[in-house]
Short mmCIF file of N, CA and C and ligand atoms in Angstrom, two decimals:
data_model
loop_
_atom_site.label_atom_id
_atom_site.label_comp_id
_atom_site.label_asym_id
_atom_site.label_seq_id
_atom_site.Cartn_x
_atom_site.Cartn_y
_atom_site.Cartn_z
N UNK A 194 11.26 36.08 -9.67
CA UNK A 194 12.08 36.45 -8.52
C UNK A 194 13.54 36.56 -8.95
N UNK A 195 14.18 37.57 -8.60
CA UNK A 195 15.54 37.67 -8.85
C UNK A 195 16.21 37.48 -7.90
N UNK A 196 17.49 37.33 -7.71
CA UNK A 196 18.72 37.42 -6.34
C UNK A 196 19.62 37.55 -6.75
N UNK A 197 20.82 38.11 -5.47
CA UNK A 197 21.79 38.65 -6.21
C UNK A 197 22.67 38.85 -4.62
N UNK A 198 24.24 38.89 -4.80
CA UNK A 198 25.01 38.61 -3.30
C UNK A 198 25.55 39.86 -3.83
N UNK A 199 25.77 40.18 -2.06
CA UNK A 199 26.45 41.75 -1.84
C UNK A 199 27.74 40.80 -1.53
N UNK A 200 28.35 41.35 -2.52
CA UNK A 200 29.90 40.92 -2.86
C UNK A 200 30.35 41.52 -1.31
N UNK A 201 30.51 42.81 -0.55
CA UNK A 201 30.59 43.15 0.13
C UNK A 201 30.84 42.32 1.57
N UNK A 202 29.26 41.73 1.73
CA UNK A 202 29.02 41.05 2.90
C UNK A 202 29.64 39.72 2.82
N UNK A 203 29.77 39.15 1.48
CA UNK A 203 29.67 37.41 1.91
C UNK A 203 31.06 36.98 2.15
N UNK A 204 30.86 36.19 2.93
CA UNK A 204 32.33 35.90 3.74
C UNK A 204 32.52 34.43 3.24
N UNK A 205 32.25 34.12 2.23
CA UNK A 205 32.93 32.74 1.34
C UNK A 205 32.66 31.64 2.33
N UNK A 206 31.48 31.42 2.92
CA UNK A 206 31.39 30.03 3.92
C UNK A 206 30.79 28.95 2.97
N UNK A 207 30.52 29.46 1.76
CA UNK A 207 29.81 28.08 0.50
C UNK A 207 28.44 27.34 1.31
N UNK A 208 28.22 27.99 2.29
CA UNK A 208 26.70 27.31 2.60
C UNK A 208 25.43 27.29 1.23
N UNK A 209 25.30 28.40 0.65
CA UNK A 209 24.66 28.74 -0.62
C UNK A 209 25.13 28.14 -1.78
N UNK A 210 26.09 27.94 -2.16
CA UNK A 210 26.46 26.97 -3.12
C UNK A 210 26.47 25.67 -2.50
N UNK A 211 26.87 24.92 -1.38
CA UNK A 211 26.21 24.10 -1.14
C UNK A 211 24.74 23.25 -1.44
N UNK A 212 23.95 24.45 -0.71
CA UNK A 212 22.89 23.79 -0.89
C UNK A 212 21.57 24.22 -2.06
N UNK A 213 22.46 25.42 -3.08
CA UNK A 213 21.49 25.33 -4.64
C UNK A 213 22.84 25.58 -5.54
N UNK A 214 23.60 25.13 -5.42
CA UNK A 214 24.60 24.57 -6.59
C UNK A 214 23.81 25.41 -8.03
N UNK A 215 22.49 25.33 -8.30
CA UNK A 215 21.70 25.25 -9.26
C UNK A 215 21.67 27.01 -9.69
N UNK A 216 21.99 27.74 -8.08
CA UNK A 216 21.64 29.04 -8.42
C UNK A 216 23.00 29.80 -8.02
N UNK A 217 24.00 29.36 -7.48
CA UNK A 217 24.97 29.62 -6.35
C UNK A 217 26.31 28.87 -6.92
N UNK A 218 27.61 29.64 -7.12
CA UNK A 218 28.75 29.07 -7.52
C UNK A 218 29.79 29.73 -6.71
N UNK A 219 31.08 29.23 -6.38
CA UNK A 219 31.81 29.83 -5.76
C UNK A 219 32.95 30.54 -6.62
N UNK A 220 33.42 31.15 -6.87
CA UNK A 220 34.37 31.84 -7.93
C UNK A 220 35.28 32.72 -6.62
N UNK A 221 36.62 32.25 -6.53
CA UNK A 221 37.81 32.32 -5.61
C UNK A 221 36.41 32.38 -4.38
N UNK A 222 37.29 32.82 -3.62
CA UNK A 222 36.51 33.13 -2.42
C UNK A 222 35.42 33.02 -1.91
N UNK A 223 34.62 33.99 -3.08
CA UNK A 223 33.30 34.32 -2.78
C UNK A 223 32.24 33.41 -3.65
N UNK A 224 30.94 33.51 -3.05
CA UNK A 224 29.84 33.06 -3.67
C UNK A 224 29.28 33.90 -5.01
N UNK A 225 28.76 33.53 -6.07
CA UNK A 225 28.35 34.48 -7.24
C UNK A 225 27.14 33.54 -7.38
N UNK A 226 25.99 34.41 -8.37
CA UNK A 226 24.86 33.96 -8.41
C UNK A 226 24.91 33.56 -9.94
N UNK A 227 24.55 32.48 -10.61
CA UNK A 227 24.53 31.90 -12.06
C UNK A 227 23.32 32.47 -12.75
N UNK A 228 22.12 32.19 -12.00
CA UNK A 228 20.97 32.43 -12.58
C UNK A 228 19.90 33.96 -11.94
N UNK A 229 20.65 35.15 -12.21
CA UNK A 229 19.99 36.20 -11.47
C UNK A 229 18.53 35.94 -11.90
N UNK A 230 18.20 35.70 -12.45
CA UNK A 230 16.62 35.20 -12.52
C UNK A 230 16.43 34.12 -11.98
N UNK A 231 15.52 33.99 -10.80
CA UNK A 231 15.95 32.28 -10.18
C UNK A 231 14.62 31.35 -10.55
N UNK A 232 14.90 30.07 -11.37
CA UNK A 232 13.94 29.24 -12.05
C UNK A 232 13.13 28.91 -10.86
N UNK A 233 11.87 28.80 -11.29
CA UNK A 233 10.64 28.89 -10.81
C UNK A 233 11.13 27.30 -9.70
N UNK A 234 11.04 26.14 -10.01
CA UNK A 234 11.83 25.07 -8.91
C UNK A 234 13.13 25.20 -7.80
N UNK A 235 13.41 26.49 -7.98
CA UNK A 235 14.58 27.15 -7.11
C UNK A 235 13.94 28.00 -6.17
N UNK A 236 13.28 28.37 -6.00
CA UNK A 236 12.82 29.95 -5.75
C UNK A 236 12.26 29.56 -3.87
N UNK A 237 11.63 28.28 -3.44
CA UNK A 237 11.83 28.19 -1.97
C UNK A 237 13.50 27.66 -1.70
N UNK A 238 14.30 27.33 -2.55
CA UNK A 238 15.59 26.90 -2.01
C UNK A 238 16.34 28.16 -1.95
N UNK A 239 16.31 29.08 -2.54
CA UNK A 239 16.44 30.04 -2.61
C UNK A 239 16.20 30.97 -1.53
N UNK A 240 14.94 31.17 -1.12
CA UNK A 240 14.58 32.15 -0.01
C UNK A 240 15.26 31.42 1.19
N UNK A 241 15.29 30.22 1.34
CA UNK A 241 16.08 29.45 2.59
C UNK A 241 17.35 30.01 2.85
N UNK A 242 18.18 30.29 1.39
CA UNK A 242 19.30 30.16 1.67
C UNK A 242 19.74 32.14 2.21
N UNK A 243 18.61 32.40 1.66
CA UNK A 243 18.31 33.78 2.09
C UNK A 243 18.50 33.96 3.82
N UNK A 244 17.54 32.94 4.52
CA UNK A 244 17.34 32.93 5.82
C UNK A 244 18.84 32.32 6.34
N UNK A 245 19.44 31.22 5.89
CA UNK A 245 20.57 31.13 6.29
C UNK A 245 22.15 31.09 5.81
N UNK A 246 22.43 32.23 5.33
CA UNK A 246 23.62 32.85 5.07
C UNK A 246 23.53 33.73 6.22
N UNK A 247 25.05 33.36 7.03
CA UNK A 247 24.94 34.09 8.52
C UNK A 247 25.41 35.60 7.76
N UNK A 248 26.20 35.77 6.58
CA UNK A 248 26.61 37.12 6.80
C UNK A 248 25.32 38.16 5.95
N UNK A 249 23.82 37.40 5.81
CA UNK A 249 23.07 37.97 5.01
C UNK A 249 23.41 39.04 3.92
N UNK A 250 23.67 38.26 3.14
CA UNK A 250 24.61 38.88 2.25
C UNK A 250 23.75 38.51 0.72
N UNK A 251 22.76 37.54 1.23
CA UNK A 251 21.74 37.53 -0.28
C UNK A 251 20.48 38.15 -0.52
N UNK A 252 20.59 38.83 -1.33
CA UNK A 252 19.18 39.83 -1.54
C UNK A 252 18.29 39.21 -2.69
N UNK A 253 16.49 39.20 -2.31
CA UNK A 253 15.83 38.52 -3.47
C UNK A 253 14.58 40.13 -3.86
N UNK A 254 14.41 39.80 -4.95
CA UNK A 254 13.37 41.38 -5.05
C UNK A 254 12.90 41.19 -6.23
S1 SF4 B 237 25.82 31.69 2.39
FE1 SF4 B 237 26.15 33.93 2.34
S2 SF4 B 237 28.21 34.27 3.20
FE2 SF4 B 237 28.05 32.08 2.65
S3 SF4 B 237 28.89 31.96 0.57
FE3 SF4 B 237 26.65 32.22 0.37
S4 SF4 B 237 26.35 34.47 0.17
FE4 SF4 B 237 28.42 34.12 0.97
#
């Protein structure tokens, strides 16, 4: 599974780095993704954070 933030949408609320630190970093503002391949123990923390980022701004595929 991969993921990846629409630089676009995300409005820097750190909910996603919050809560997978593991996959999710904040760099100024915005959220960036560390591991575009997301390790197999990430991958339901992951789709969560999918469901709650209000500006849905994380894509998995
Ligand atoms: S939860 Fe969404 S809007 Fe908030 S920092 Fe992460 S990607 Fe950006």
């Amino acid at each position: 599974m991969k993921v990846k933030i629409d630089a676009d949408l995300c409005t820097g609320c750190a909910l996603c780095t919050d809560s997978v630190p593991e996959v999710f970093q904040m760099v100024g503002d915005l959220a960036e993704v560390i591991t575009p391949v997301v390790p197999a123990d990430q991958e339901n923390a992951v789709k969560e954070s999918v469901s709650d980022c209000p500006a849905e701004a994380i894509i998995i595929e």
